[in-house]
Tab-separated table of C-alpha atoms in Angstrom:
chain	number	residue	atom	x	y	z
A	1	MET	CA	115.991	113.834	127.791
A	2	ASP	CA	114.199	115.763	130.523
A	3	PRO	CA	114.838	119.483	129.796
A	4	SER	CA	114.565	120.256	133.493
A	5	LEU	CA	117.920	118.482	133.986
A	6	LEU	CA	119.800	120.972	131.814
A	7	PRO	CA	120.501	123.656	134.457
A	8	SER	CA	121.863	121.110	136.950
A	9	LEU	CA	123.909	119.404	134.230
A	10	ALA	CA	125.447	122.760	133.296
A	11	TRP	CA	126.352	123.444	136.933
A	12	PHE	CA	127.850	119.956	137.297
A	13	ALA	CA	129.967	120.488	134.166
A	14	HIS	CA	131.489	123.664	135.582
A	15	VAL	CA	132.254	121.989	138.916
A	16	ALA	CA	133.823	118.999	137.179
A	17	HIS	CA	135.851	121.233	134.874
A	18	HIS	CA	137.364	123.236	137.741
A	19	ARG	CA	137.473	120.299	140.162
A	20	SER	CA	136.301	122.854	142.689
A	21	PHE	CA	132.944	124.073	143.949
A	22	THR	CA	134.516	127.376	145.022
A	23	LYS	CA	136.011	128.214	141.597
A	24	ALA	CA	132.882	127.102	139.743
A	25	ALA	CA	130.636	129.141	142.032
A	26	ALA	CA	132.798	132.243	141.495
A	27	GLU	CA	132.713	131.785	137.704
A	28	MET	CA	128.944	131.333	137.644
A	29	GLY	CA	128.169	134.072	140.170
A	30	VAL	CA	126.338	131.835	142.646
A	31	SER	CA	127.018	130.722	146.178
A	32	ARG	CA	129.040	127.579	146.840
A	33	ALA	CA	126.180	126.189	148.913
A	34	ASN	CA	123.652	126.717	146.134
A	35	LEU	CA	125.936	125.041	143.641
A	36	SER	CA	126.523	122.080	145.945
A	37	GLN	CA	122.783	121.627	146.514
A	38	ASN	CA	122.097	121.589	142.774
A	39	VAL	CA	124.737	118.942	142.126
A	40	LYS	CA	123.388	116.796	144.963
A	41	ALA	CA	119.891	117.153	143.547
A	42	LEU	CA	121.213	115.995	140.147
A	43	GLU	CA	122.784	112.925	141.762
A	44	ARG	CA	119.477	112.089	143.444
A	45	ARG	CA	117.532	112.424	140.180
A	46	LEU	CA	120.041	110.280	138.295
A	47	ASN	CA	120.335	107.885	141.239
A	48	VAL	CA	124.099	107.801	140.869
A	49	LYS	CA	127.058	109.405	142.628
A	50	LEU	CA	128.964	111.807	140.356
A	51	LEU	CA	131.539	113.351	142.711
A	52	TYR	CA	133.714	112.259	145.617
A	53	ARG	CA	133.937	115.107	148.122
A	54	THR	CA	136.257	115.613	151.063
A	55	THR	CA	137.020	118.705	153.103
A	56	ARG	CA	140.211	119.204	151.083
A	57	ASP	CA	139.604	117.611	147.708
A	58	MET	CA	137.056	116.632	145.076
A	59	SER	CA	137.197	114.048	142.296
A	60	LEU	CA	134.883	112.430	139.767
A	61	THR	CA	133.420	108.978	140.083
A	62	VAL	CA	133.568	106.673	137.068
A	63	GLU	CA	129.987	107.671	136.225
A	64	GLY	CA	130.777	111.346	136.814
A	65	GLN	CA	133.818	111.189	134.509
A	66	ARG	CA	131.775	109.495	131.801
A	67	LEU	CA	129.077	112.148	132.019
A	68	TYR	CA	131.632	114.942	132.026
A	69	ASP	CA	133.535	113.566	128.989
A	70	VAL	CA	130.346	113.623	126.914
A	71	TRP	CA	128.530	116.601	128.367
A	72	TYR	CA	131.212	119.253	128.763
A	73	PRO	CA	132.303	119.357	125.056
A	74	ALA	CA	128.633	119.530	124.064
A	75	LEU	CA	128.078	122.377	126.506
A	76	VAL	CA	131.057	124.276	125.079
A	77	ALA	CA	129.772	123.747	121.514
A	78	VAL	CA	126.314	125.017	122.456
A	79	GLY	CA	127.869	128.045	124.130
A	80	ARG	CA	129.889	128.854	121.014
A	81	ALA	CA	126.817	128.498	118.813
A	82	VAL	CA	124.884	130.902	121.040
A	83	ASP	CA	127.787	133.360	120.962
A	84	ASP	CA	127.951	133.095	117.153
A	85	ILE	CA	124.227	133.752	116.834
A	86	HIS	CA	124.486	136.728	119.158
A	87	GLY	CA	127.514	138.042	117.318
A	88	ALA	CA	125.798	137.623	113.932
A	89	ARG	CA	123.354	140.355	114.970
A	90	HIS	CA	126.245	142.803	115.294
A	91	GLU	CA	128.999	141.608	112.941
A	92	PRO	CA	128.284	140.389	109.390
A	93	ALA	CA	129.179	136.706	109.320
A	94	GLY	CA	127.834	133.435	107.965
A	95	LEU	CA	125.953	132.468	104.807
A	96	ILE	CA	123.474	134.715	103.049
A	97	ARG	CA	121.425	133.233	100.185
A	98	VAL	CA	119.956	135.655	97.652
A	99	ASN	CA	117.435	134.690	94.991
A	100	THR	CA	117.837	137.057	92.051
A	101	SER	CA	116.923	137.310	88.413
A	102	ARG	CA	119.835	136.793	86.052
A	103	ALA	CA	119.720	140.388	84.827
A	104	ALA	CA	119.771	141.811	88.361
A	105	GLY	CA	122.551	139.475	89.477
A	106	LYS	CA	124.777	140.364	86.530
A	107	LEU	CA	124.046	144.078	86.778
A	108	LEU	CA	123.918	144.752	90.514
A	109	ILE	CA	125.964	142.096	92.293
A	110	GLU	CA	128.542	140.399	90.073
A	111	PRO	CA	130.451	143.628	89.193
A	112	HIS	CA	130.991	144.294	92.927
A	113	LEU	CA	131.841	140.817	94.223
A	114	GLU	CA	135.521	141.525	94.898
A	115	GLU	CA	134.726	144.668	96.882
A	116	PHE	CA	131.932	142.978	98.839
A	117	CYS	CA	134.080	139.970	99.771
A	118	SER	CA	136.983	142.200	100.812
A	119	ARG	CA	134.749	144.361	102.958
A	120	TYR	CA	132.996	141.420	104.644
A	121	PRO	CA	135.507	138.537	104.826
A	122	ARG	CA	133.343	136.524	107.246
A	123	LEU	CA	130.334	136.558	104.930
A	124	ASP	CA	129.563	133.799	102.429
A	125	LEU	CA	127.261	134.795	99.570
A	126	GLU	CA	125.227	132.317	97.543
A	127	LEU	CA	123.422	133.644	94.472
A	128	VAL	CA	120.407	131.649	93.290
A	129	MET	CA	119.783	132.801	89.721
A	130	ASP	CA	116.068	132.458	89.001
A	131	ASP	CA	114.029	134.398	86.444
A	132	GLY	CA	110.732	133.139	87.839
A	133	LEU	CA	108.682	134.572	90.705
A	134	ALA	CA	110.406	132.837	93.595
A	135	ASN	CA	109.108	132.171	97.084
A	136	ILE	CA	112.255	133.055	99.007
A	137	ILE	CA	110.920	131.655	102.284
A	138	ALA	CA	110.059	128.268	100.795
A	139	ASP	CA	113.380	128.228	98.920
A	140	GLY	CA	115.377	128.900	102.084
A	141	CYS	CA	116.736	132.252	100.902
A	142	ASP	CA	117.426	135.269	103.100
A	143	ALA	CA	116.460	137.831	100.464
A	144	GLY	CA	115.392	138.273	96.862
A	145	ILE	CA	115.973	140.856	94.137
A	146	ARG	CA	113.152	141.597	91.705
A	147	ILE	CA	111.462	144.418	89.816
A	148	GLY	CA	109.244	146.441	92.160
A	149	GLU	CA	106.105	145.541	90.231
A	150	SER	CA	106.547	141.825	90.983
A	151	LEU	CA	107.343	141.896	94.706
A	152	ALA	CA	105.552	139.490	97.010
A	153	GLU	CA	103.269	140.924	99.653
A	154	HIS	CA	104.243	141.311	103.307
A	155	MET	CA	107.901	141.912	102.496
A	156	MET	CA	110.306	144.625	103.550
A	157	ALA	CA	111.674	146.088	100.303
A	158	VAL	CA	114.425	148.622	99.541
A	159	PRO	CA	115.046	150.093	96.060
A	160	ILE	CA	118.544	149.394	94.717
A	161	THR	CA	118.220	151.075	91.303
A	162	PRO	CA	116.532	154.207	89.971
A	163	VAL	CA	113.202	153.800	88.222
A	164	LEU	CA	113.721	151.986	84.945
A	165	GLU	CA	112.396	151.915	81.392
A	166	MET	CA	112.177	149.213	78.763
A	167	ALA	CA	114.412	150.192	75.851
A	168	VAL	CA	113.971	149.087	72.238
A	169	VAL	CA	117.389	148.978	70.560
A	170	ALA	CA	119.242	147.757	67.495
A	171	THR	CA	122.521	148.520	65.765
A	172	PRO	CA	122.975	151.581	63.518
A	173	ASN	CA	123.661	149.165	60.644
A	174	TYR	CA	120.325	147.430	61.184
A	175	PHE	CA	118.451	150.720	61.037
A	176	ASP	CA	120.416	151.765	57.941
A	177	ARG	CA	119.133	148.630	56.227
A	178	PHE	CA	115.556	148.474	57.515
A	179	GLY	CA	114.708	151.912	58.878
A	180	GLU	CA	113.561	152.917	62.355
A	181	PRO	CA	110.060	152.098	63.645
A	182	ALA	CA	108.036	155.238	64.428
A	183	THR	CA	105.393	153.426	66.511
A	184	PRO	CA	105.114	149.958	68.080
A	185	ALA	CA	102.810	148.984	65.214
A	186	ASP	CA	105.813	149.300	62.860
A	187	LEU	CA	107.525	146.424	64.675
A	188	ALA	CA	105.461	144.015	62.563
A	189	ARG	CA	107.843	144.836	59.687
A	190	HIS	CA	110.995	144.158	61.710
A	191	ASN	CA	112.914	141.141	62.948
A	192	CYS	CA	112.402	141.182	66.751
A	193	LEU	CA	114.571	139.120	69.063
A	194	ARG	CA	112.333	137.099	71.355
A	195	TYR	CA	113.015	136.192	74.995
A	196	ARG	CA	111.465	133.064	76.460
A	197	LEU	CA	110.567	133.379	80.148
A	198	ALA	CA	111.048	130.685	82.794
A	199	SER	CA	107.318	129.995	82.546
A	200	GLY	CA	107.766	129.015	78.907
A	201	ALA	CA	105.910	132.041	77.534
A	202	VAL	CA	107.591	134.534	75.213
A	203	PHE	CA	108.038	137.965	76.771
A	204	GLN	CA	105.542	140.458	75.397
A	205	TRP	CA	107.045	143.858	74.648
A	206	GLU	CA	105.542	146.527	76.903
A	207	PHE	CA	104.512	150.019	75.789
A	208	THR	CA	102.423	152.988	76.895
A	209	SER	CA	101.006	155.409	74.348
A	210	PRO	CA	102.167	159.021	74.780
A	211	ALA	CA	100.014	161.534	76.654
A	212	PRO	CA	97.186	162.241	76.763
A	213	GLU	CA	96.111	158.652	76.014
A	214	ASN	CA	98.662	156.942	78.322
A	215	HIS	CA	97.283	153.564	77.308
A	216	ALA	CA	99.393	150.582	78.389
A	217	PHE	CA	99.551	147.636	75.979
A	218	THR	CA	101.817	144.826	74.848
A	219	VAL	CA	103.078	143.700	71.471
A	220	GLU	CA	103.944	140.102	70.660
A	221	PRO	CA	107.389	140.199	69.044
A	222	ARG	CA	107.842	138.377	65.749
A	223	GLY	CA	111.263	137.280	64.607
A	224	SER	CA	113.681	134.548	63.668
A	225	ILE	CA	115.555	134.237	66.982
A	226	THR	CA	114.177	133.095	70.351
A	227	THR	CA	116.355	132.553	73.428
A	228	ASN	CA	116.064	132.252	77.196
A	229	ASP	CA	119.484	133.868	77.711
A	230	ASP	CA	119.425	137.659	77.845
A	231	ASP	CA	123.197	137.851	77.214
A	232	GLY	CA	122.691	135.803	74.068
A	233	MET	CA	119.901	138.137	73.004
A	234	ILE	CA	122.163	141.155	73.492
A	235	ARG	CA	124.938	139.516	71.471
A	236	ALA	CA	122.501	138.839	68.642
A	237	ALA	CA	121.351	142.467	68.693
A	238	LEU	CA	124.967	143.680	68.609
A	239	GLN	CA	125.480	141.555	65.470
A	240	GLY	CA	122.661	143.432	63.765
A	241	VAL	CA	120.284	140.464	63.681
A	242	GLY	CA	117.286	142.495	64.819
A	243	LEU	CA	115.694	144.704	67.448
A	244	MET	CA	115.303	143.769	71.083
A	245	GLN	CA	113.568	145.187	74.137
A	246	HIS	CA	115.470	145.133	77.413
A	247	ILE	CA	115.767	147.114	80.649
A	248	ASP	CA	117.524	150.391	79.919
A	249	VAL	CA	120.279	150.061	82.543
A	250	VAL	CA	121.297	146.689	81.084
A	251	VAL	CA	122.013	148.155	77.643
A	252	GLN	CA	122.952	151.724	78.578
A	253	ARG	CA	126.691	151.053	78.072
A	254	HIS	CA	126.090	149.892	74.501
A	255	ILE	CA	123.872	152.926	73.861
A	256	ALA	CA	126.521	155.280	75.255
A	257	GLU	CA	129.172	153.646	73.055
A	258	GLY	CA	126.937	153.957	69.981
A	259	SER	CA	126.906	150.223	69.258
A	260	LEU	CA	123.145	150.204	69.897
A	261	VAL	CA	120.604	152.920	69.085
A	262	ARG	CA	117.420	153.410	71.068
A	263	VAL	CA	114.048	153.952	69.378
A	264	LEU	CA	110.396	154.311	70.450
A	265	ARG	CA	111.402	156.046	73.692
A	266	PRO	CA	108.173	158.134	73.943
A	267	TRP	CA	106.297	154.825	74.101
A	268	CYS	CA	108.302	153.479	77.058
A	269	ARG	CA	107.062	154.665	80.456
A	270	PRO	CA	109.224	154.459	83.612
A	271	PHE	CA	108.400	151.724	86.115
A	272	PRO	CA	109.699	150.746	89.572
A	273	GLY	CA	113.276	149.502	89.449
A	274	PHE	CA	114.941	146.596	91.222
A	275	TYR	CA	114.355	146.078	94.927
A	276	ILE	CA	116.022	143.839	97.455
A	277	TYR	CA	113.329	142.348	99.642
A	278	ALA	CA	113.161	140.095	102.685
A	279	PRO	CA	110.598	138.908	105.225
A	280	VAL	CA	109.706	141.532	107.803
A	281	ARG	CA	111.473	140.731	111.061
A	282	ALA	CA	112.045	142.567	114.323
A	283	GLN	CA	115.770	141.760	114.444
A	284	MET	CA	117.458	141.787	111.054
A	285	PRO	CA	120.681	139.718	110.944
A	286	ALA	CA	123.813	141.816	110.492
A	287	ARG	CA	124.715	139.814	107.366
A	288	LEU	CA	121.481	140.854	105.632
A	289	ARG	CA	121.796	144.468	106.770
A	290	ALA	CA	125.351	144.529	105.380
A	291	LEU	CA	124.181	143.370	101.938
A	292	ILE	CA	121.285	145.849	101.847
A	293	ASP	CA	123.510	148.748	102.894
A	294	PHE	CA	126.126	147.736	100.306
A	295	LEU	CA	123.590	147.641	97.468
A	296	VAL	CA	122.070	150.960	98.555
A	297	GLU	CA	125.568	152.469	98.495
A	298	LYS	CA	126.026	151.259	94.911
A	299	ARG	CA	122.521	152.483	94.018
A	300	ASN	CA	123.323	155.993	95.223
A	301	ALA	CA	126.327	156.073	92.897
A	302	MET	CA	124.277	155.093	89.828
A	303	PRO	CA	123.722	157.702	87.121
A	304	GLY	CA	120.187	159.042	87.383
A	305	TRP	CA	119.477	158.118	91.001
A	306	ASN	CA	119.612	161.685	92.323
A	307	ASP	CA	117.773	162.931	89.237
A	308	ARG	CA	114.865	160.509	89.578
A	309	TYR	CA	114.413	160.470	93.375
């Protein structure tokens, strides 16, 4: 289709809808003469008569009625789509797809789903749980949630947790039986719960020696249990099977309750927390802004946010 026909087709549709050049011209804010000339030009280009005109009446030809029956509904649908797109910049609506690690999804989004859905009833949220380093653009996602250290370049990023630490924990009963490690080197004598990453590698436990050395290093955990499910790893730790290393905010409830005890804290240095990130764009959709603002609101209510920032 020749795109240059579109303006004249739109003008014809309004005339045909009102069955009046005068009413259509008033609606479109143009002169009746200008509107009439455009419709005549369309008839010449299509080499077909679309309208019967008299001094007192106007009606559609067979060809004009056929064109109107197909074109006018399409024009209305396009107009609604444009209005929806325009409105989406101002009112949160539509689908937002978020690629997030399992830990971040369970910690930062799932506990607040009812509140988020109630606050934004026109928003649809799809969570893509992915523990790998995702390319949100290639995956068709609007945003991602990852640890600050692993963010992709050229992204707009907003912190949604305080800075975090890796915590080494086990049950009081486990430590009663096997003792507490004083340094990471002591872990060689303990049963360590191992977490297998999406890449297939086993997560290496991360430490930094206390000042003044401040030397960062990793320890390969040795133990009888390996899993790729962090909830399963936590359940095993709560049964007293062994020690595990996890992000502190994930296990802080168990620590506060006393079901898990933290050790080796001087060897665990803070690192950037979780961020929500998205491609840099001049006009951020209202649906994405709503999610970012919601997560920032929940971040500000987290214990430790005001203390650490």
